[in-house]
Coordinates of C-alpha atoms and ligand atoms in Angstrom, one line a residue:
Chain A
X12 CA -91.1 60.8 -126.5
X13 CA -93.0 57.6 -126.9
X14 CA -91.4 55.1 -129.4
X15 CA -92.7 55.4 -132.8
X16 CA -94.1 52.4 -134.7
X17 CA -94.7 52.5 -138.3
X18 CA -93.9 51.6 -141.9
X19 CA -90.3 50.9 -142.8
X20 CA -90.8 49.6 -146.3
X21 CA -93.5 48.7 -148.8
X22 CA -93.9 47.0 -152.1
X23 CA -96.6 46.1 -154.6
X24 CA -97.1 43.8 -157.5
X25 CA -99.7 43.9 -160.3
X26 CA -99.8 41.4 -163.2
X27 CA -98.9 43.0 -166.6
X28 CA -102.0 41.5 -168.4
X29 CA -105.0 43.9 -168.9
X30 CA -108.5 43.5 -170.3
X31 CA -110.6 46.5 -171.2
X32 CA -114.1 46.8 -169.9
X33 CA -115.2 47.4 -173.6
X34 CA -113.9 43.9 -174.5
X35 CA -115.9 42.3 -171.7
X36 CA -119.0 44.4 -172.6
X37 CA -118.7 43.3 -176.2
X38 CA -118.9 39.6 -175.3
X39 CA -121.9 40.0 -173.1
X40 CA -123.7 42.5 -175.3
X41 CA -123.6 45.2 -172.7
X42 CA -123.3 48.9 -173.5
X43 CA -119.6 50.0 -172.8
X44 CA -120.4 53.5 -171.6
X45 CA -123.0 52.3 -169.1
X46 CA -120.3 50.0 -167.6
X47 CA -117.5 52.5 -167.6
X48 CA -119.5 55.3 -166.1
X49 CA -121.3 53.1 -163.7
X50 CA -118.1 51.5 -162.3
X51 CA -115.7 54.3 -162.8
X52 CA -113.1 52.1 -164.3
X53 CA -112.3 51.2 -168.0
X54 CA -109.8 48.2 -167.6
X55 CA -108.5 45.7 -165.1
X56 CA -105.5 43.6 -164.4
X57 CA -105.5 39.9 -165.2
X58 CA -103.1 37.3 -163.7
X59 CA -100.9 35.1 -166.0
X60 CA -101.6 31.5 -166.0
X61 CA -98.7 31.0 -163.5
X62 CA -99.6 33.8 -161.1
X63 CA -101.7 33.4 -158.0
X64 CA -102.2 35.1 -154.7
X65 CA -99.0 33.5 -153.4
X66 CA -96.7 34.6 -156.3
X67 CA -98.1 38.1 -156.2
X68 CA -97.5 38.2 -152.4
X69 CA -94.0 37.0 -152.8
X70 CA -93.0 39.7 -155.4
X71 CA -94.7 42.5 -153.3
X72 CA -92.9 41.2 -150.2
X73 CA -89.5 41.0 -152.0
X74 CA -89.9 44.7 -153.1
X75 CA -90.9 45.7 -149.6
X76 CA -87.7 44.0 -148.2
X77 CA -85.6 45.7 -150.8
X78 CA -87.2 49.1 -150.0
X79 CA -86.8 48.7 -146.3
X80 CA -83.2 47.7 -146.6
X81 CA -83.5 45.3 -143.6
X82 CA -82.2 41.7 -143.2
X83 CA -85.3 39.6 -143.9
X84 CA -84.2 37.2 -141.1
X85 CA -85.3 40.1 -138.7
X86 CA -88.9 39.9 -139.9
X87 CA -90.6 37.9 -137.1
X88 CA -94.1 38.0 -138.3
X89 CA -95.9 37.5 -141.6
X90 CA -99.6 37.6 -142.0
X91 CA -101.2 37.3 -145.4
X92 CA -104.7 38.4 -146.1
X93 CA -106.5 37.1 -149.1
X94 CA -109.8 35.6 -150.3
X95 CA -108.0 33.7 -153.0
X96 CA -105.4 31.8 -151.1
X97 CA -104.1 29.1 -153.5
X98 CA -104.7 26.4 -150.8
X99 CA -107.7 25.9 -148.6
X100 CA -105.3 24.2 -146.1
X101 CA -101.6 25.2 -146.4
X102 CA -100.8 28.8 -145.5
X103 CA -99.6 31.3 -148.1
X104 CA -97.6 32.9 -145.3
X105 CA -95.2 29.8 -145.3
X106 CA -94.5 30.2 -149.0
X107 CA -93.7 33.9 -148.5
X108 CA -91.6 33.3 -145.5
X109 CA -89.4 30.9 -147.3
X110 CA -89.3 33.0 -150.6
X111 CA -88.1 36.1 -148.8
X112 CA -85.7 34.2 -146.5
X113 CA -87.6 35.2 -143.3
X114 CA -88.1 31.5 -142.2
X115 CA -88.0 29.8 -139.8
X116 CA -88.2 31.8 -136.6
X117 CA -91.4 33.8 -137.1
X118 CA -95.1 34.1 -136.3
X119 CA -97.1 33.3 -139.5
X120 CA -100.6 32.9 -140.4
X121 CA -103.2 33.5 -143.3
X122 CA -106.2 35.8 -142.9
X123 CA -109.4 35.9 -144.6
X124 CA -111.8 38.9 -144.3
X125 CA -112.9 39.5 -147.9
X126 CA -111.1 42.7 -148.9
X127 CA -109.6 43.7 -145.6
X128 CA -107.5 40.6 -144.6
X129 CA -104.3 42.6 -145.5
X130 CA -104.9 45.5 -143.2
X131 CA -105.8 43.0 -140.5
X132 CA -102.3 41.6 -141.1
X133 CA -100.7 45.0 -140.6
X134 CA -102.6 45.4 -137.3
X135 CA -101.5 42.0 -136.0
X136 CA -97.8 42.9 -136.8
X137 CA -98.3 46.3 -135.3
X138 CA -99.7 44.7 -132.1
X139 CA -96.7 42.3 -131.8
X140 CA -94.3 45.2 -132.3
X141 CA -96.1 47.3 -129.6
X142 CA -95.9 44.4 -127.2
X143 CA -92.2 44.0 -127.9
X144 CA -92.3 40.5 -129.2
X145 CA -90.8 41.2 -132.6
X146 CA -88.3 43.4 -134.4
X147 CA -90.1 43.8 -137.7
X148 CA -93.4 42.4 -139.0
X149 CA -95.0 42.0 -142.4
X150 CA -98.6 42.5 -143.4
X151 CA -99.7 41.5 -147.0
X152 CA -102.9 41.8 -148.9
X153 CA -103.1 39.7 -152.1
X154 CA -105.8 38.6 -154.4
X155 CA -106.6 37.2 -157.8
X156 CA -110.4 37.2 -157.3
X157 CA -113.0 36.3 -159.9
X158 CA -116.5 37.5 -160.8
X159 CA -118.6 35.0 -162.5
X160 CA -118.9 35.5 -166.2
X161 CA -121.3 38.3 -167.2
X162 CA -121.8 39.4 -163.6
X163 CA -121.0 43.0 -162.8
X164 CA -118.0 41.9 -160.8
X165 CA -116.3 40.5 -163.9
X166 CA -115.7 44.1 -165.0
X167 CA -113.9 45.0 -161.9
X168 CA -112.3 41.9 -160.3
X169 CA -108.5 42.5 -160.8
X170 CA -105.4 41.1 -159.3
X171 CA -102.5 42.5 -157.2
X172 CA -100.7 42.5 -153.9
X173 CA -99.4 45.0 -151.4
X174 CA -96.9 44.4 -148.7
X175 CA -96.0 46.6 -145.7
X176 CA -93.1 46.0 -143.3
X177 CA -93.6 47.7 -139.9
X178 CA -91.0 48.3 -137.3
X179 CA -89.5 50.9 -134.9
X180 CA -86.3 51.8 -136.7
X181 CA -86.0 54.2 -139.7
X182 CA -89.8 54.6 -139.8
X183 CA -90.9 56.4 -142.9
X184 CA -94.5 56.8 -141.9
X185 CA -95.6 56.5 -138.3
X186 CA -98.9 54.6 -137.5
X187 CA -100.2 56.8 -134.7
X188 CA -103.6 55.2 -134.2
X189 CA -105.7 52.2 -135.3
X190 CA -109.5 51.6 -135.1
X191 CA -111.8 48.9 -136.4
X192 CA -115.5 48.5 -136.9
X193 CA -117.1 45.1 -137.4
X194 CA -120.7 43.7 -137.8
X195 CA -122.4 40.6 -139.1
X196 CA -123.7 41.9 -142.5
X197 CA -124.4 39.4 -145.4
X198 CA -123.4 41.7 -148.3
X199 CA -121.0 39.3 -150.1
X200 CA -119.7 35.8 -149.5
X201 CA -118.3 32.7 -151.1
X202 CA -118.9 29.2 -149.7
X203 CA -116.1 26.6 -149.6
X204 CA -115.7 24.9 -153.0
X205 CA -117.6 27.7 -154.8
X206 CA -115.5 29.3 -157.5
X207 CA -117.4 32.5 -157.8
X208 CA -118.7 34.7 -155.0
X209 CA -122.3 35.6 -154.3
X210 CA -123.4 39.1 -153.5
X211 CA -126.5 41.0 -152.4
X212 CA -126.6 43.3 -155.4
X213 CA -127.6 46.8 -154.3
X214 CA -127.5 45.6 -150.7
X215 CA -123.7 45.6 -150.9
X216 CA -123.6 49.4 -151.1
X217 CA -125.4 51.2 -148.2
X218 CA -125.3 48.7 -145.3
X219 CA -122.1 47.2 -146.4
X220 CA -119.4 49.4 -147.8
X221 CA -120.8 52.8 -146.9
X222 CA -121.8 52.2 -143.4
X223 CA -118.5 50.4 -142.4
X224 CA -116.1 52.7 -144.2
X225 CA -117.9 55.8 -142.8
X226 CA -118.0 54.3 -139.3
X227 CA -114.3 53.3 -139.5
X228 CA -113.2 56.7 -140.8
X229 CA -115.3 58.7 -138.3
X230 CA -114.2 56.3 -135.5
X231 CA -110.4 56.9 -136.1
X232 CA -110.9 60.8 -136.4
X233 CA -112.9 60.8 -133.2
X234 CA -110.1 58.8 -131.5
X235 CA -107.4 61.1 -132.8
X236 CA -109.4 64.3 -132.3
X237 CA -108.9 65.1 -136.1
X238 CA -111.1 66.4 -138.9
X239 CA -110.9 65.6 -142.7
X240 CA -109.1 68.9 -143.3
X241 CA -106.2 67.8 -141.1
X242 CA -105.2 65.1 -143.6
X243 CA -103.1 65.6 -146.6
X244 CA -104.4 62.4 -148.1
X245 CA -107.1 59.8 -147.5
X246 CA -107.3 56.2 -148.9
X247 CA -110.5 54.2 -148.9
X248 CA -111.1 50.7 -150.0
X249 CA -111.9 50.8 -153.7
X250 CA -114.1 48.0 -155.1
X251 CA -114.6 50.2 -158.2
X252 CA -113.8 53.8 -159.2
X253 CA -117.1 55.1 -157.9
X254 CA -117.5 54.1 -154.2
X255 CA -114.3 55.7 -152.8
X256 CA -115.2 59.0 -154.5
X257 CA -118.7 58.9 -153.1
X258 CA -117.6 57.9 -149.5
X259 CA -114.9 60.6 -149.6
X260 CA -117.5 63.2 -150.4
X261 CA -119.9 62.0 -147.8
X262 CA -117.2 62.2 -145.2
X263 CA -116.0 65.7 -146.2
X264 CA -112.8 64.8 -148.0
X265 CA -111.9 66.5 -151.4
X266 CA -111.2 64.8 -154.7
X267 CA -107.6 66.0 -154.4
X268 CA -107.1 64.2 -151.1
X269 CA -108.0 60.8 -152.5
X270 CA -106.4 61.4 -155.9
X271 CA -102.9 59.8 -155.6
X272 CA -104.4 56.7 -153.8
X273 CA -107.2 56.0 -156.3
X274 CA -105.6 53.1 -158.2
X275 CA -108.6 50.9 -158.9
X276 CA -109.7 52.9 -161.9
X277 CA -106.4 51.8 -163.5
X278 CA -106.1 48.2 -162.6
X279 CA -109.5 47.1 -161.2
X280 CA -110.4 46.0 -157.8
X281 CA -107.5 44.1 -156.2
X282 CA -109.6 43.1 -153.2
X283 CA -107.3 42.6 -150.1
X284 CA -104.6 44.6 -151.9
X285 CA -106.8 47.5 -152.9
X286 CA -106.4 49.9 -150.0
X287 CA -102.8 48.8 -149.5
X288 CA -101.8 49.6 -153.0
X289 CA -103.7 52.9 -152.6
X290 CA -101.6 53.6 -149.5
X291 CA -98.4 52.7 -151.2
X292 CA -99.2 55.1 -154.1
X293 CA -100.1 57.8 -151.6
X294 CA -96.8 57.3 -149.7
X295 CA -95.0 57.6 -153.2
X296 CA -96.4 61.1 -153.4
X297 CA -96.3 62.1 -149.7
X298 CA -94.0 64.7 -148.0
X299 CA -92.7 64.8 -144.4
X300 CA -95.4 65.9 -142.0
X301 CA -98.3 64.7 -144.1
X302 CA -101.2 63.0 -142.2
X303 CA -102.8 60.1 -144.1
X304 CA -106.1 58.5 -143.2
X305 CA -106.6 54.9 -144.4
X306 CA -109.9 53.0 -144.2
X307 CA -110.1 49.5 -145.6
X308 CA -113.3 47.4 -146.0
X309 CA -114.0 43.8 -146.0
X310 CA -117.5 42.3 -146.8
X311 CA -119.2 40.4 -144.0
X312 CA -118.4 43.1 -142.9
X313 CA -115.8 45.4 -141.3
X314 CA -113.3 48.3 -141.7
X315 CA -109.8 48.8 -140.3
X316 CA -108.8 52.5 -140.0
X317 CA -105.3 53.9 -139.6
X318 CA -104.0 57.4 -138.8
X319 CA -100.5 57.7 -140.3
X320 CA -98.0 60.5 -140.3
X321 CA -95.1 60.7 -142.8
X322 CA -91.7 61.3 -141.3
X323 CA -88.5 63.1 -142.5
X324 CA -87.0 59.6 -143.3
X325 CA -89.2 59.3 -146.4
X326 CA -86.9 61.8 -148.1
X327 CA -83.9 59.5 -148.2
X328 CA -86.0 56.3 -148.3
X329 CA -88.2 56.9 -151.4
X330 CA -89.5 53.6 -152.9
X331 CA -87.3 52.6 -155.9
X332 CA -90.3 51.0 -157.6
X333 CA -93.3 53.3 -157.2
X334 CA -96.8 52.1 -157.8
X335 CA -97.2 54.1 -161.1
X336 CA -94.1 52.5 -162.4
X337 CA -95.2 48.9 -161.5
X338 CA -98.6 49.3 -163.3
X339 CA -97.4 51.2 -166.5
X340 CA -96.1 48.0 -168.2
X341 CA -99.3 46.5 -169.8
X342 CA -100.1 43.6 -172.2
X343 CA -103.7 43.8 -173.5
X344 CA -105.6 40.5 -174.1
X345 CA -109.0 39.7 -175.6
X346 CA -111.8 37.9 -173.8
X347 CA -110.7 34.5 -175.2
X348 CA -107.3 34.8 -173.8
X349 CA -108.7 36.1 -170.6
X350 CA -111.0 33.1 -170.3
X351 CA -108.0 30.8 -170.7
X352 CA -106.0 32.8 -168.1
X353 CA -108.8 32.6 -165.5
X354 CA -109.6 29.0 -166.4
X355 CA -113.2 29.7 -167.2
X356 CA -113.2 27.0 -169.8
X357 CA -114.4 23.5 -168.8
X358 CA -112.6 20.9 -171.0
Chain B
X5 CA -91.4 11.2 -164.3
X6 CA -92.5 13.6 -161.6
X7 CA -90.1 14.2 -158.8
X8 CA -91.2 13.0 -155.3
X9 CA -92.2 15.2 -152.5
X10 CA -88.8 14.8 -150.6
X11 CA -86.8 15.9 -153.6
X12 CA -89.1 18.9 -154.3
X13 CA -88.9 19.9 -150.6
X14 CA -85.0 19.7 -150.6
X15 CA -84.8 21.9 -153.7
X16 CA -87.1 24.6 -152.2
X17 CA -84.3 27.1 -151.6
X18 CA -82.8 26.5 -155.1
X19 CA -86.2 27.0 -156.8
X20 CA -87.5 29.9 -154.7
X21 CA -84.3 32.0 -154.4
X22 CA -81.9 30.7 -157.0
X23 CA -79.6 29.4 -154.4
X24 CA -76.6 27.6 -155.7
X25 CA -73.0 27.5 -154.6
X26 CA -69.7 29.4 -155.0
X27 CA -66.2 28.2 -154.6
X28 CA -64.4 30.7 -152.3
X29 CA -61.0 29.5 -153.4
X30 CA -61.3 30.1 -157.2
X31 CA -64.6 32.2 -157.3
X32 CA -66.5 29.7 -159.6
X33 CA -70.3 29.8 -159.3
X34 CA -72.4 26.6 -159.5
X35 CA -76.1 26.3 -160.3
X36 CA -77.5 23.8 -159.5
X37 CA -75.3 23.5 -156.4
X38 CA -72.2 21.3 -156.3
X39 CA -70.6 19.9 -153.2
X40 CA -67.1 19.8 -154.7
X41 CA -65.5 22.4 -156.9
X42 CA -64.7 21.0 -160.3
X43 CA -61.6 23.1 -160.6
X44 CA -60.1 23.1 -157.1
X45 CA -61.3 19.6 -156.0
X46 CA -60.3 19.0 -152.4
X47 CA -58.7 22.5 -152.2
X48 CA -62.0 24.3 -152.9
X49 CA -64.3 25.8 -150.3
X50 CA -67.9 25.6 -151.3
X51 CA -70.5 28.0 -149.8
X52 CA -74.2 28.5 -150.6
X53 CA -74.8 31.5 -153.0
X54 CA -78.0 33.3 -153.8
X55 CA -77.9 34.5 -157.4
X56 CA -79.1 38.0 -158.2
X57 CA -81.5 36.7 -160.8
X58 CA -80.4 39.3 -163.3
X59 CA -79.0 38.0 -166.7
X60 CA -79.6 37.7 -170.4
X61 CA -81.0 35.3 -172.9
X62 CA -78.2 33.1 -174.2
X63 CA -80.4 31.1 -176.5
X64 CA -84.1 30.1 -176.6
X65 CA -86.8 28.1 -178.3
X66 CA -90.5 28.6 -178.7
X67 CA -92.5 25.7 -177.4
X68 CA -95.7 25.1 -179.6
X69 CA -96.5 21.5 -178.7
X70 CA -96.4 21.3 -175.0
X71 CA -95.9 18.3 -172.7
X72 CA -98.7 17.2 -170.4
X73 CA -100.0 19.9 -168.0
X74 CA -98.4 22.8 -170.0
X75 CA -101.0 22.8 -172.9
X76 CA -102.5 26.1 -171.8
X77 CA -99.2 27.9 -171.9
X78 CA -98.4 27.5 -175.7
X79 CA -96.8 29.2 -177.3
X80 CA -94.2 29.8 -174.6
X81 CA -90.5 30.5 -174.4
X82 CA -87.9 28.2 -172.9
X83 CA -84.5 29.8 -172.8
X84 CA -81.0 29.3 -171.5
X85 CA -80.3 32.3 -169.3
X86 CA -76.7 33.5 -168.7
X87 CA -76.9 35.0 -165.2
X88 CA -74.6 38.0 -164.5
X89 CA -72.4 35.8 -162.4
X90 CA -71.7 33.8 -165.6
X91 CA -73.7 30.7 -164.8
X92 CA -76.1 29.4 -167.5
X93 CA -79.5 27.9 -166.4
X94 CA -82.7 26.8 -168.2
X95 CA -85.9 28.6 -167.5
X96 CA -89.3 29.8 -168.9
X97 CA -89.5 33.4 -170.1
X98 CA -92.9 34.8 -169.2
X99 CA -95.0 38.1 -169.9
X100 CA -93.6 38.2 -173.4
X101 CA -94.7 37.8 -177.0
X102 CA -92.6 34.9 -178.2
X103 CA -92.0 36.8 -181.5
X104 CA -90.3 39.6 -179.7
X105 CA -87.7 37.5 -177.8
X106 CA -84.1 37.9 -178.9
X107 CA -80.7 36.6 -177.9
X108 CA -78.9 38.9 -175.5
X109 CA -82.2 40.3 -174.2
X110 CA -81.8 41.3 -170.4
X111 CA -84.2 39.4 -168.1
X112 CA -84.8 39.3 -164.4
X113 CA -86.0 36.5 -162.1
X114 CA -89.7 36.3 -161.1
X115 CA -91.6 34.0 -158.7
X116 CA -94.2 31.9 -160.5
X117 CA -96.1 28.7 -160.3
X118 CA -94.0 26.0 -162.0
X119 CA -96.4 23.1 -161.9
X120 CA -99.8 22.1 -160.6
X121 CA -100.3 18.3 -160.1
X122 CA -104.2 18.6 -160.6
X123 CA -106.9 20.5 -158.8
X124 CA -106.3 18.6 -155.6
X125 CA -102.6 18.2 -155.9
X126 CA -99.5 20.2 -154.7
X127 CA -98.6 23.5 -156.3
X128 CA -94.8 23.9 -157.1
X129 CA -93.5 27.4 -157.1
X130 CA -90.1 28.7 -158.2
X131 CA -88.2 31.1 -160.5
X132 CA -88.9 32.0 -164.1
X133 CA -87.6 35.0 -166.0
X134 CA -89.1 38.0 -167.7
X135 CA -87.7 40.8 -169.9
X136 CA -86.5 43.7 -167.8
X137 CA -89.1 46.5 -168.6
Ligands
ZN419 ZN1 -62.8 26.3 -156.9

């Protein structure tokens, strides 16, 4: 039997603050129903004033370490994907490494690939494992992204982090195959020093999200010789509540297959963390033998796809802090407090 | 006065992971760390110790007029936390309505931003506390 490489622990963090779409709509004179139905989400998470992509990454990583039960000194690689790293120059991975006590002997770097920098981090750690260079590796997706005031993105841009530790011992979900699809597509971008991103409006849909997610998902299924019906669950990047439902249908997956991993409708789009929190929630619900297809998406544009198979180990290694438990503690705020939290005021 | 970079850097383990010290001879915990046990003096054997971060509010105050750089946080809760190891330390309590805080409330350590110099300066991270949900 070939050695198995896969997930040995995972953790997520989501800020407790929430703002309702109806509250944002009220401020901008938009019709609430049009927004809620159009985006398929009714509220989003908002970071506290003292939370950023690094603090969320640290909390998620600490939970992943706790779940895995491993000595963090054995984590030999940390890659952190985000489009809201606190520093332009000074890696978030250095902060995480120190905060989980994995420093100093490890490979570390930050990634940026819009919403798929986190899955790219899992792939890097997977590759180092496969080449025998490390014992355990960590991939993190974390974001506190912003939409400019009044823009459609303001209703969906949430905050959160997902962390996955990969290794070869006590694997709860084996990563059996990976695939990636990348093109130069100008669907969404943010220049250095710009606070808010720019996007191509409707252009972000068809040539951006749908083309890449479809190509990624079809590519991994072709590589593995599988069909949608072979999978117990599927997780797609979820910039809103609508896109993942649509792409699942286009690819031939049922609403039931994507249900446990559809978390954006509850907390907003967590960007680099979105597909990873979706995978975490799916693993919370999965049984031994379940096959899970994961396809992330990052604007610019590309998709990473994974074929994952849940092992018997998951039965005695359930996550002590499931995603639904993390996100159920909520503190609602109004738009004024939200503007203060997101530093949208110029004083 | 703001601490300089070398002091901030030396205190990283303490701020990130609540690392203090413990005397192996008498079992006394110290936070912040001490090099010599106050009880055993030269007989003491001091080792680094990472506190669990679990504890309860011993006493607290609500800050309504904040010092420079903390104006956005008001009103916020500053508390003396009694850690489960028995040591008392000062920290901010977050994700909480100040009106709902009470003495004896169980709290857990969270990792947060402590200070930002200015938009171009260093960000300091470290422990704060929040009510156990
Ligand atoms: Zn002593």
